């Protein structure tokens, strides 16, 4: 069982809608969480990091963390076709622990 | 110039051949990682290194070896390639002060 779980999708949303991507984790020691975006055939790039319970907003992106429920989400407002990609959720327990990635959720934004 | 480079970008080889994938970085980060990515399995950690003298196995190290020649260089070797090692391989670096990883462009390896 992977320590970070994501639905592989695809998740299809119309252009302009809110896309909601979800992730759960099993390691209660995880302290920091990340969302990476990966276009097909390209390398992952960091779009959001979150360390505390609650919401963190950056432009059209909002990351949400609920440590009690061991749940992380990413909301993308006003979704654009250019947001179509695979979104990887990752968790880290700090110190010398490794980062653990989920399998990624494929998002398709339909024009 | 790219901060994390990988060579080669694409490689086709035959079963039993020895292959080396190279990673170089200009970011000055101590921590370096090798991952492979397969459809449906996501990114899986092969090896990681926190400095030149500290190398650790990841979750899928069997069939692979690594060398950290310098702070900036981390190479992955497949001693005797097999078809199920066909995958997209990524190198990543991480500064000591954050948990963020920076990925290279990837190497697509095909083992026939």
Short mmCIF file of C-alpha atoms in Angstrom, two decimals:
data_model
loop_
_atom_site.label_atom_id
_atom_site.label_comp_id
_atom_site.label_asym_id
_atom_site.label_seq_id
_atom_site.Cartn_x
_atom_site.Cartn_y
_atom_site.Cartn_z
CA UNK A 1 0.00 0.00 0.00
CA UNK A 2 1.40 3.33 -1.03
CA UNK A 3 1.77 5.87 1.74
CA UNK A 4 0.25 8.61 -0.42
CA UNK A 5 -2.94 7.72 -2.27
CA UNK A 6 -4.46 9.48 -5.25
CA UNK A 7 -7.13 8.60 -7.76
CA UNK A 8 -5.42 8.26 -11.13
CA UNK A 9 -8.35 9.83 -12.99
CA UNK A 10 -8.77 11.17 -15.51
CA UNK A 11 -10.67 14.03 -13.94
CA UNK A 12 -12.44 16.03 -16.63
CA UNK A 13 -13.68 19.56 -15.98
CA UNK A 14 -14.96 22.24 -18.37
CA UNK A 15 -12.89 25.34 -18.97
CA UNK A 16 -13.56 27.97 -16.32
CA UNK A 17 -14.70 25.46 -13.69
CA UNK A 18 -13.02 24.57 -10.40
CA UNK A 19 -10.92 21.43 -10.48
CA UNK A 20 -10.61 19.59 -7.17
CA UNK A 21 -7.76 17.13 -6.74
CA UNK A 22 -7.53 14.98 -3.63
CA UNK A 23 -4.89 13.00 -1.80
CA UNK A 24 -4.75 10.98 1.42
CA UNK A 25 -1.70 9.85 3.35
CA UNK A 26 -1.07 7.14 5.90
CA UNK A 27 2.03 8.41 7.74
CA UNK A 28 0.87 10.59 10.62
CA UNK A 29 4.45 11.80 10.97
CA UNK A 30 4.26 13.58 7.63
CA UNK A 31 4.84 17.27 8.18
CA UNK A 32 4.93 18.84 4.74
CA UNK A 33 3.03 18.26 1.55
CA UNK A 34 3.53 19.21 -2.03
CA UNK A 35 1.67 19.37 -5.30
CA UNK A 36 3.70 18.89 -8.46
CA UNK A 37 2.39 19.36 -11.97
CA UNK A 38 3.70 17.11 -14.73
CA UNK A 39 2.94 17.59 -18.39
CA UNK A 40 3.07 14.49 -20.55
CA UNK A 41 6.68 13.44 -21.16
CA UNK A 42 8.05 16.26 -19.01
CA UNK A 43 9.47 16.45 -15.51
CA UNK A 44 7.45 17.29 -12.40
CA UNK A 45 7.47 20.92 -11.29
CA UNK A 46 6.44 22.20 -7.89
CA UNK A 47 3.31 24.35 -7.84
CA UNK A 48 2.33 24.39 -4.15
CA UNK A 49 3.67 23.37 -0.77
CA UNK A 50 1.73 23.34 2.49
CA UNK A 51 2.87 22.72 6.03
CA UNK A 52 0.01 23.79 8.31
CA UNK A 53 -3.63 22.86 8.63
CA UNK A 54 -5.94 25.04 6.61
CA UNK A 55 -5.77 26.69 3.22
CA UNK A 56 -2.91 28.22 1.29
CA UNK A 57 -3.66 30.26 -1.80
CA UNK A 58 -1.38 31.17 -4.69
CA UNK A 59 -3.09 32.76 -7.65
CA UNK A 60 -5.65 30.33 -9.05
CA UNK A 61 -4.34 27.50 -6.86
CA UNK A 62 -5.42 26.68 -3.30
CA UNK A 63 -3.90 23.86 -1.29
CA UNK A 64 -5.83 22.50 1.68
CA UNK A 65 -4.44 20.36 4.48
CA UNK A 66 -6.35 18.51 7.19
CA UNK A 67 -3.90 16.57 9.35
CA UNK A 68 -6.62 15.06 11.53
CA UNK A 69 -8.21 13.46 8.46
CA UNK A 70 -4.82 12.92 6.76
CA UNK A 71 -6.13 14.65 3.69
CA UNK A 72 -4.59 17.08 1.22
CA UNK A 73 -6.33 18.73 -1.69
CA UNK A 74 -5.59 21.13 -4.51
CA UNK A 75 -8.21 23.41 -5.98
CA UNK A 76 -7.66 25.06 -9.34
CA UNK A 77 -10.04 27.94 -10.00
CA UNK A 78 -10.95 29.11 -13.51
CA UNK A 79 -9.41 25.98 -15.01
CA UNK A 80 -7.69 26.47 -18.35
CA UNK A 81 -6.81 23.92 -21.05
CA UNK A 82 -3.15 24.62 -20.19
CA UNK A 83 -3.84 23.15 -16.73
CA UNK A 84 -4.34 19.75 -18.35
CA UNK A 85 -1.59 17.64 -16.82
CA UNK A 86 -0.96 15.02 -14.17
CA UNK A 87 -0.84 16.35 -10.62
CA UNK A 88 1.38 14.53 -8.14
CA UNK A 89 0.77 14.76 -4.41
CA UNK A 90 3.79 14.19 -2.16
CA UNK A 91 4.42 14.04 1.56
CA UNK A 92 7.55 14.38 3.67
CA UNK A 93 8.20 13.44 7.29
CA UNK A 94 11.04 15.86 7.71
CA UNK A 95 14.71 15.51 8.47
CA UNK A 96 16.42 12.69 6.64
CA UNK A 97 13.18 11.03 5.59
CA UNK A 98 12.44 10.69 1.91
CA UNK A 99 9.61 12.35 0.05
CA UNK A 100 6.83 9.95 -0.93
CA UNK A 101 4.85 10.57 -4.12
CA UNK A 102 1.37 9.46 -5.07
CA UNK A 103 0.72 8.01 -8.53
CA UNK A 104 -0.76 11.27 -9.74
CA UNK A 105 -4.18 12.38 -10.95
CA UNK A 106 -4.60 13.20 -14.62
CA UNK A 107 -6.62 16.37 -15.15
CA UNK A 108 -8.29 17.17 -18.45
CA UNK A 109 -9.73 20.65 -18.93
CA UNK A 110 -12.23 20.61 -21.77
CA UNK A 111 -12.47 23.85 -23.84
CA UNK B 1 21.26 26.85 -18.78
CA UNK B 2 19.24 24.15 -17.05
CA UNK B 3 20.00 23.68 -13.35
CA UNK B 4 19.63 19.89 -13.44
CA UNK B 5 20.70 18.04 -16.57
CA UNK B 6 20.44 14.39 -17.49
CA UNK B 7 22.24 12.47 -20.18
CA UNK B 8 21.28 10.77 -22.35
CA UNK B 9 17.71 11.99 -22.86
CA UNK B 10 16.73 8.87 -24.74
CA UNK B 11 18.38 5.47 -24.89
CA UNK B 12 17.49 2.19 -26.50
CA UNK B 13 19.54 -0.80 -25.45
CA UNK B 14 19.44 -4.57 -25.41
CA UNK B 15 18.96 -7.03 -22.58
CA UNK B 16 22.18 -7.71 -20.72
CA UNK B 17 23.93 -4.46 -21.62
CA UNK B 18 25.43 -2.18 -19.01
CA UNK B 19 23.94 1.30 -19.03
CA UNK B 20 24.88 4.48 -17.18
CA UNK B 21 22.59 7.44 -16.78
CA UNK B 22 24.20 10.67 -15.66
CA UNK B 23 22.88 13.61 -13.70
CA UNK B 24 24.59 16.95 -13.14
CA UNK B 25 23.40 19.99 -11.23
CA UNK B 26 24.52 23.58 -10.89
CA UNK B 27 22.22 24.34 -7.95
CA UNK B 28 24.78 23.46 -5.28
CA UNK B 29 22.34 21.12 -3.53
CA UNK B 30 23.69 18.33 -1.34
CA UNK B 31 20.76 15.97 -1.73
CA UNK B 32 20.25 14.08 -4.98
CA UNK B 33 17.76 11.39 -5.96
CA UNK B 34 17.09 8.89 -8.72
CA UNK B 35 13.49 7.91 -9.51
CA UNK B 36 11.83 5.83 -12.15
CA UNK B 37 8.32 6.49 -13.37
CA UNK B 38 6.02 3.88 -14.83
CA UNK B 39 2.40 4.29 -15.91
CA UNK B 40 0.08 3.52 -13.01
CA UNK B 41 2.94 3.26 -10.51
CA UNK B 42 4.03 6.85 -10.22
CA UNK B 43 7.48 7.94 -9.11
CA UNK B 44 9.45 5.32 -7.25
CA UNK B 45 12.70 6.02 -5.48
CA UNK B 46 15.73 3.99 -6.59
CA UNK B 47 18.62 5.59 -4.67
CA UNK B 48 19.28 8.82 -2.85
CA UNK B 49 22.34 10.63 -1.56
CA UNK B 50 22.52 13.33 1.08
CA UNK B 51 26.17 14.09 0.36
CA UNK B 52 29.14 12.56 -1.44
CA UNK B 53 29.75 9.99 1.30
CA UNK B 54 26.12 9.21 2.09
CA UNK B 55 24.28 6.96 -0.36
CA UNK B 56 21.10 5.09 0.48
CA UNK B 57 18.88 2.54 -1.20
CA UNK B 58 15.35 3.48 -2.06
CA UNK B 59 12.33 1.22 -2.44
CA UNK B 60 13.41 -0.39 -5.73
CA UNK B 61 17.22 -0.52 -5.76
CA UNK B 62 17.62 -4.12 -6.96
CA UNK B 63 19.34 -4.21 -10.35
CA UNK B 64 20.68 -0.69 -9.99
CA UNK B 65 23.80 0.93 -8.56
CA UNK B 66 24.85 4.55 -8.15
CA UNK B 67 27.95 6.67 -7.86
CA UNK B 68 28.22 10.14 -6.38
CA UNK B 69 31.38 11.38 -8.05
CA UNK B 70 31.08 14.91 -6.70
CA UNK B 71 28.48 17.12 -5.08
CA UNK B 72 27.23 18.03 -8.54
CA UNK B 73 27.19 14.58 -10.16
CA UNK B 74 25.12 11.49 -9.39
CA UNK B 75 25.14 8.56 -11.82
CA UNK B 76 22.80 5.59 -12.04
CA UNK B 77 23.98 2.29 -13.52
CA UNK B 78 22.10 -0.73 -14.72
CA UNK B 79 24.69 -3.49 -14.60
CA UNK B 80 22.73 -5.88 -16.82
CA UNK B 81 19.65 -4.26 -18.26
CA UNK B 82 16.38 -6.19 -18.47
CA UNK B 83 13.14 -5.27 -20.30
CA UNK B 84 11.21 -4.44 -17.11
CA UNK B 85 13.69 -1.62 -16.49
CA UNK B 86 12.14 0.18 -19.42
CA UNK B 87 10.87 3.41 -17.87
CA UNK B 88 11.27 7.16 -17.58
CA UNK B 89 14.11 7.98 -15.18
CA UNK B 90 14.34 11.24 -13.29
CA UNK B 91 17.13 12.77 -11.27
CA UNK B 92 16.18 15.31 -8.61
CA UNK B 93 18.01 17.63 -6.23
CA UNK B 94 16.96 19.15 -2.95
CA UNK B 95 18.46 21.97 -0.89
CA UNK B 96 19.05 21.24 2.80
CA UNK B 97 16.82 24.07 3.96
CA UNK B 98 13.60 22.95 2.25
CA UNK B 99 11.70 19.83 1.26
CA UNK B 100 11.25 20.93 -2.35
CA UNK B 101 12.76 18.75 -5.04
CA UNK B 102 13.91 20.00 -8.43
CA UNK B 103 13.74 17.52 -11.24
CA UNK B 104 15.88 17.04 -14.30
CA UNK B 105 14.28 16.62 -17.74
CA UNK B 106 14.29 12.82 -17.55
CA UNK B 107 15.82 9.95 -19.50
CA UNK B 108 13.56 7.64 -21.46
CA UNK B 109 15.16 4.20 -21.39
CA UNK B 110 13.97 1.30 -23.49
CA UNK B 111 15.43 -2.17 -22.94
CA UNK B 112 14.70 -4.59 -25.78
#
